[in-house]
Short mmCIF file of C-alpha atoms in Angstrom, two decimals:
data_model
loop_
_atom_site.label_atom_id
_atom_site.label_comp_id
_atom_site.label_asym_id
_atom_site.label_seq_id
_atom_site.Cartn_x
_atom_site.Cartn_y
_atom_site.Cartn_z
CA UNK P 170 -16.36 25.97 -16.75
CA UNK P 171 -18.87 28.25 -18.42
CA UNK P 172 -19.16 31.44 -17.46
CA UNK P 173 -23.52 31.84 -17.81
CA UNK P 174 -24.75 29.65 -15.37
CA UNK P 175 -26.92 30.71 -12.71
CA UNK P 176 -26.30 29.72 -9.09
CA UNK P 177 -28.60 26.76 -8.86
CA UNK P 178 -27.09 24.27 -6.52
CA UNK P 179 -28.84 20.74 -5.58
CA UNK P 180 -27.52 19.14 -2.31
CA UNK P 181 -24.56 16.77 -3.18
CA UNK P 182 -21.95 16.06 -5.82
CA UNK P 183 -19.30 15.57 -3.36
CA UNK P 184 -18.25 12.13 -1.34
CA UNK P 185 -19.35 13.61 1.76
CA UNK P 186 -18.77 10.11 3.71
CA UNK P 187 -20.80 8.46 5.93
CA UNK P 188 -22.60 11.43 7.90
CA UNK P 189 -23.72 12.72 4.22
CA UNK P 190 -27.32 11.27 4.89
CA UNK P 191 -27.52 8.18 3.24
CA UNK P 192 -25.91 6.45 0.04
CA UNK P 193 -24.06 8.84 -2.37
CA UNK P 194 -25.65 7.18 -5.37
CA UNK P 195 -28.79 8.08 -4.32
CA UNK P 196 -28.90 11.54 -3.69
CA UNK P 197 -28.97 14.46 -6.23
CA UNK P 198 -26.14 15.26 -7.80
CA UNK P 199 -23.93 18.77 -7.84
CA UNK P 200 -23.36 19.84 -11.17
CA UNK P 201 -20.04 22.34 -10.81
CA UNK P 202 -22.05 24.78 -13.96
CA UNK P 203 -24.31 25.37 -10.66
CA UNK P 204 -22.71 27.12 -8.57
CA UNK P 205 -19.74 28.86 -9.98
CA UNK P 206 -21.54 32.16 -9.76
CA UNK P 207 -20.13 32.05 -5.80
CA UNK P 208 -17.48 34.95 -5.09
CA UNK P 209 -14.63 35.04 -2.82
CA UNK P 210 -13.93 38.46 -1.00
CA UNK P 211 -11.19 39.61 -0.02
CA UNK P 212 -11.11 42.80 2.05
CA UNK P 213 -8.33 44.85 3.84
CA UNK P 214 -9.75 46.89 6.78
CA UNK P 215 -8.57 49.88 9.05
CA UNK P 216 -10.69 50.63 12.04
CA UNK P 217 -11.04 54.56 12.42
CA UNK P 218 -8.97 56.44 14.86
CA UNK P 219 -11.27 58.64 16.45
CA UNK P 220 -9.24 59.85 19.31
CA UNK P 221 -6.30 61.17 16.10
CA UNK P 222 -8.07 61.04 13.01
CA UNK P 223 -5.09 61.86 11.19
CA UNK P 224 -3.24 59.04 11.86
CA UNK P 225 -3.48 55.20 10.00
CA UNK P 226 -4.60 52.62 11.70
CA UNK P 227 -3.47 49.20 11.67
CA UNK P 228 -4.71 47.29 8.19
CA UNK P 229 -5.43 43.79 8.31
CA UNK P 230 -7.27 41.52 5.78
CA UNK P 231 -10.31 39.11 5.61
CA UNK P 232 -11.99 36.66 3.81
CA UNK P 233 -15.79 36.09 3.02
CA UNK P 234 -18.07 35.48 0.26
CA UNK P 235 -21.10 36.60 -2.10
CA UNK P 236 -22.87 35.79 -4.57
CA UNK P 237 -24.51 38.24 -7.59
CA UNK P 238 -28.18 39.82 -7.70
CA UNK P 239 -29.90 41.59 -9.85
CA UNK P 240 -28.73 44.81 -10.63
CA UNK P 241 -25.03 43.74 -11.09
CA UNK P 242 -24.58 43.84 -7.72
CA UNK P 243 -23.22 41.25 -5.13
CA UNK P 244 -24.44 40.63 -1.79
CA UNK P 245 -22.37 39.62 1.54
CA UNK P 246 -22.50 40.49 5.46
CA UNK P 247 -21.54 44.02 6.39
CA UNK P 248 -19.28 42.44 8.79
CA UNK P 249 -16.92 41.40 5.38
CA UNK P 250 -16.85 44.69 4.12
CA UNK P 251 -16.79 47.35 7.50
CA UNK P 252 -13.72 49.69 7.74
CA UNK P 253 -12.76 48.44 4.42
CA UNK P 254 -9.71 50.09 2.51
CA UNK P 255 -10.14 48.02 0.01
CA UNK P 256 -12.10 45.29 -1.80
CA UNK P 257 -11.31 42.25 -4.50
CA UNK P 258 -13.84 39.97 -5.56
CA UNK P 259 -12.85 36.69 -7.56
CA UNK P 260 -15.33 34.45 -9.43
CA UNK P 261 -14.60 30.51 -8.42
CA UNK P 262 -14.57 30.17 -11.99
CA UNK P 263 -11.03 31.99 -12.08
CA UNK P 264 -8.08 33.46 -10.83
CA UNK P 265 -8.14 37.21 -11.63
CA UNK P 266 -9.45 39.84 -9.08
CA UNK P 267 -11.70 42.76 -9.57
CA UNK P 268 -12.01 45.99 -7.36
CA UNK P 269 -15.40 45.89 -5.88
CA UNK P 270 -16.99 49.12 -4.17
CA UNK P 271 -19.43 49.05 -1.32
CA UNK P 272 -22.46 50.47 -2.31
CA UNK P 273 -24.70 49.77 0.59
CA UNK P 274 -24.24 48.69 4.06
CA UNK P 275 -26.72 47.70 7.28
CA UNK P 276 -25.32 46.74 10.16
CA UNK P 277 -28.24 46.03 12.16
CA UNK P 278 -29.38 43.28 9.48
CA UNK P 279 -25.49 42.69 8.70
CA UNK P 280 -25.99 42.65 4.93
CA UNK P 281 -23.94 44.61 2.53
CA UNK P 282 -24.44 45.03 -1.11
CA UNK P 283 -20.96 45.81 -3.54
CA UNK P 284 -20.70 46.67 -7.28
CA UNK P 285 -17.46 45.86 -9.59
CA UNK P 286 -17.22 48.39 -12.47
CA UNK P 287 -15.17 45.76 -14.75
CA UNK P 288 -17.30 44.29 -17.44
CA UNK P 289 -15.26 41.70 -17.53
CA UNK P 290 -16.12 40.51 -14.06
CA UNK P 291 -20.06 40.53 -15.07
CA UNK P 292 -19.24 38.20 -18.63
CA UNK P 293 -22.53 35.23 -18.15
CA UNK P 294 -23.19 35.47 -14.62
CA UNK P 295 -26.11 35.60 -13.97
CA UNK P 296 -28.32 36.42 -10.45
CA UNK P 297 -29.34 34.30 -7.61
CA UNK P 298 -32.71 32.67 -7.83
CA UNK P 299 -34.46 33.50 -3.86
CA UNK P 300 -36.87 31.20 -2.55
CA UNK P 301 -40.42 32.50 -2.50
CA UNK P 302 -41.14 30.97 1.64
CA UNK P 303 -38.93 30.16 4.25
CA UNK P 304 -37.61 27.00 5.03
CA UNK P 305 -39.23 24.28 6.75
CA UNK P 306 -37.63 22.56 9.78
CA UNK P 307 -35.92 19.33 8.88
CA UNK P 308 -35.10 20.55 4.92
CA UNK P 309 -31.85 20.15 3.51
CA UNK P 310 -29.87 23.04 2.60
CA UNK P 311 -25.90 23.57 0.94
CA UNK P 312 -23.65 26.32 2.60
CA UNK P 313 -21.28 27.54 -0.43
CA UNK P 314 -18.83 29.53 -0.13
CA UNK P 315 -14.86 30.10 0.49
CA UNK P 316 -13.79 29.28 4.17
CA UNK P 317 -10.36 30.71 5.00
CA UNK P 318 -7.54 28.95 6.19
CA UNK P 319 -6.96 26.57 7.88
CA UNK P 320 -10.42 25.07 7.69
CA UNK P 321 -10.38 25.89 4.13
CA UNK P 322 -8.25 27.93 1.32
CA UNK P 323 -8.68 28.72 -2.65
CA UNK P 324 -11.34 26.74 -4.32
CA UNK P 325 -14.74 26.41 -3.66
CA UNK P 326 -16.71 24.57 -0.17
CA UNK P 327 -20.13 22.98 0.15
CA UNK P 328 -21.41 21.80 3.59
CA UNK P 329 -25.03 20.31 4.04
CA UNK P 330 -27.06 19.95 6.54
CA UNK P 331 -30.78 20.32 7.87
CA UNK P 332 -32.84 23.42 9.07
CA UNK P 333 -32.98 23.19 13.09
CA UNK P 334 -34.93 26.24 13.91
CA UNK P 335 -36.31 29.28 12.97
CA UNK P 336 -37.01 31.97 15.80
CA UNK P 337 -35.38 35.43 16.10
CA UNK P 338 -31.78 35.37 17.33
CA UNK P 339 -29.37 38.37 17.97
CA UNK P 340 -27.56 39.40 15.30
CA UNK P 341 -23.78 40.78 15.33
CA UNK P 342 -25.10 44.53 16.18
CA UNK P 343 -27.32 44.08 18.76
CA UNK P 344 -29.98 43.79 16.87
CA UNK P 345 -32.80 40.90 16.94
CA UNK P 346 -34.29 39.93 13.76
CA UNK P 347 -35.55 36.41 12.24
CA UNK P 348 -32.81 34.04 11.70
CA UNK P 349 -32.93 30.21 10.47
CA UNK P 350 -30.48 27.82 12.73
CA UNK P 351 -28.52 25.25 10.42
CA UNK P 352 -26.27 22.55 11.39
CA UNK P 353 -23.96 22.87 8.32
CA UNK P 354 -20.88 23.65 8.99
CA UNK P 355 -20.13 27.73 8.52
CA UNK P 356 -16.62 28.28 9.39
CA UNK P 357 -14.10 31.88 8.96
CA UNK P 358 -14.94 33.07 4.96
CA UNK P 359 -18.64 31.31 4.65
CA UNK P 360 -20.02 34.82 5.96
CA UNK P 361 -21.75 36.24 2.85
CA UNK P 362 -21.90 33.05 0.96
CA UNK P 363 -25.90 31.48 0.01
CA UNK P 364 -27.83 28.77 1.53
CA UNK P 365 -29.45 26.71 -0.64
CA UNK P 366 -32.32 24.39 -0.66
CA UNK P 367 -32.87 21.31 -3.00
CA UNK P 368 -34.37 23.19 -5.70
CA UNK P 369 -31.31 25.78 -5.92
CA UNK P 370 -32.99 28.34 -4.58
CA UNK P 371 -31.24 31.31 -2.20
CA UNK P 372 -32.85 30.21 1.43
CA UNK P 373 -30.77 32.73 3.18
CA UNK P 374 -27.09 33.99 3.38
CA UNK P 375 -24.39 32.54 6.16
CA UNK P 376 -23.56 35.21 8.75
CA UNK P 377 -22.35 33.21 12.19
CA UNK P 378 -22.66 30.08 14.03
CA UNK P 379 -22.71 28.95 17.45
CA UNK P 380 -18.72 29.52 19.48
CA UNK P 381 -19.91 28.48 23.19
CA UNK P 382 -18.21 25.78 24.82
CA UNK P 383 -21.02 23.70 24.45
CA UNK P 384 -22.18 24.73 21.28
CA UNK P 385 -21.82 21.98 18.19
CA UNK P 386 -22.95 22.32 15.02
CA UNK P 387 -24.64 25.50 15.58
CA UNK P 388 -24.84 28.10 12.07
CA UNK P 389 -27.08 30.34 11.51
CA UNK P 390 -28.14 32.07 8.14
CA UNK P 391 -30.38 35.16 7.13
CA UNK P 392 -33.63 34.67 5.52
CA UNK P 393 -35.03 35.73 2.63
CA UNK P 394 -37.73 37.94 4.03
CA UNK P 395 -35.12 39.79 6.33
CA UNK P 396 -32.76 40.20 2.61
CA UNK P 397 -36.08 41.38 0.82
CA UNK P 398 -36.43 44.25 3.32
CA UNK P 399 -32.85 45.15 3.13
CA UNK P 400 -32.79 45.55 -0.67
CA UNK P 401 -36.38 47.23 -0.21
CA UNK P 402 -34.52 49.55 1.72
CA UNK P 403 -31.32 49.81 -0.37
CA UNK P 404 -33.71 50.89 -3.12
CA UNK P 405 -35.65 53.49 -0.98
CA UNK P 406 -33.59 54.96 0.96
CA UNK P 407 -35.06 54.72 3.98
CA UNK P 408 -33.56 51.88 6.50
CA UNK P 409 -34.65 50.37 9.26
CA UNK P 410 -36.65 47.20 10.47
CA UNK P 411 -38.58 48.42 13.33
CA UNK P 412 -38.58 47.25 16.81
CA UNK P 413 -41.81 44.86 18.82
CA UNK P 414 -41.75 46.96 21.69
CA UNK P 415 -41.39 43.69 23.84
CA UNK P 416 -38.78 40.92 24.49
#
């Protein structure tokens, strides 16, 4: 693969079968060039002791995604990168890993922005392209990213699917914010990963889906407008998104 593509990814390229939305031969096709400039995070974490500081908690690791912005930076969930000990970061168009550093974190928006010192890491990729508008109900959008195990493992995943609604939803933290309801699948290592529309443009970024009993096909990814106030923030210094008053 070539390593200066940006992340522009179309909506197929895959045999996706029969649910896929109508004949293979007649939908776009994925070129791979488009969206190699996905990363797969790997973090260990270690939840503070308060009661005795002093003493190490239990590690344990996780998987997630990102995907690069301007700046040099990546961009994930917090939720990826909280408690972390330590970070790696591997392009999907290789096999070595890179320390990445947390340089930014919001949990009430649960986005996270790292940086990777290693020039090597930064060779031809190039930033994600965000959509100017939101999404429109019914439009067809790619989740890519790296599930974990065992609904996934090392190489790249694309699921598809159609916008189902846009509304505010509670986020991880508490916290209510706009949020656009997918039914592509996000499963265990999406979280951080893009959405994309037709065009390959950034619609949002994967964050959680729907675990009720009686919840199917139920993702839901952060929009662009809720991102641009995040890195507005990031760049300020200043955080937070306000609050209606009202429920």
């Amino acid at each position: 693969l070539g390593r200066g593509d940006r992340l522009r990814v179309g909506v197929d390229g895959m045999d996706l079968g029969a649910d896929a939305g109508g004949p293979v031969e007649d939908q776009p096709k994925l070129e791979e060039e488009e969206w190699c400039a996905v990363v797969k995070i790997t973090s260990v974490h270690a939840a503070p002791n308060y009661a005795s500081p002093w003493r190490t908690s239990q590690q344990w690791s996780s998987v997630g995604s990102a995907f690069p912005i301007t700046g040099r930076r990546l961009l994930t969930n917090a939720h990826v990168v909280m408690n972390v000990h330590l970070v790696h970061a591997r392009r999907s168009d290789g096999h070595r890993r890179f320390v990445a550093t947390v340089a930014a974190m919001c949990f009430e928006c649960d986005l996270a922005v790292l940086t990777v010192e290693d020039e090597a890491f930064w060779e031809g990729l190039e930033p994600a392209e965000f959509a100017l508008q939101l999404p429109r109900l019914k439009d067809e959008v790619t989740v890519v990213g790296f599930p974990d195990a065992p609904c996934g493992g090392e190489s790249i995943c694309m699921t598809r699917g159609v916008v189902s609604r846009i509304d505010t939803q509670s986020y991880s933290w508490e916290s209510r914010l706009l949020a656009v309801q997918i039914d592509a699948a996000i499963n265990a290592g999406n979280s951080g990963g893009p959405c994309i529309d037709a065009e390959g443009h950034v619609v949002g970024v994967a964050f959680q889906k729907g675990v009720g009993q009686n919840q199917d096909n139920i993702g839901c990814i952060i929009p662009v407008p809720v991102v641009r106030q995040f890195l507005d923030c990031c760049a300020s210094g200043s955080w937070g998104f306000g609050a209606a008053g009202f429920r």
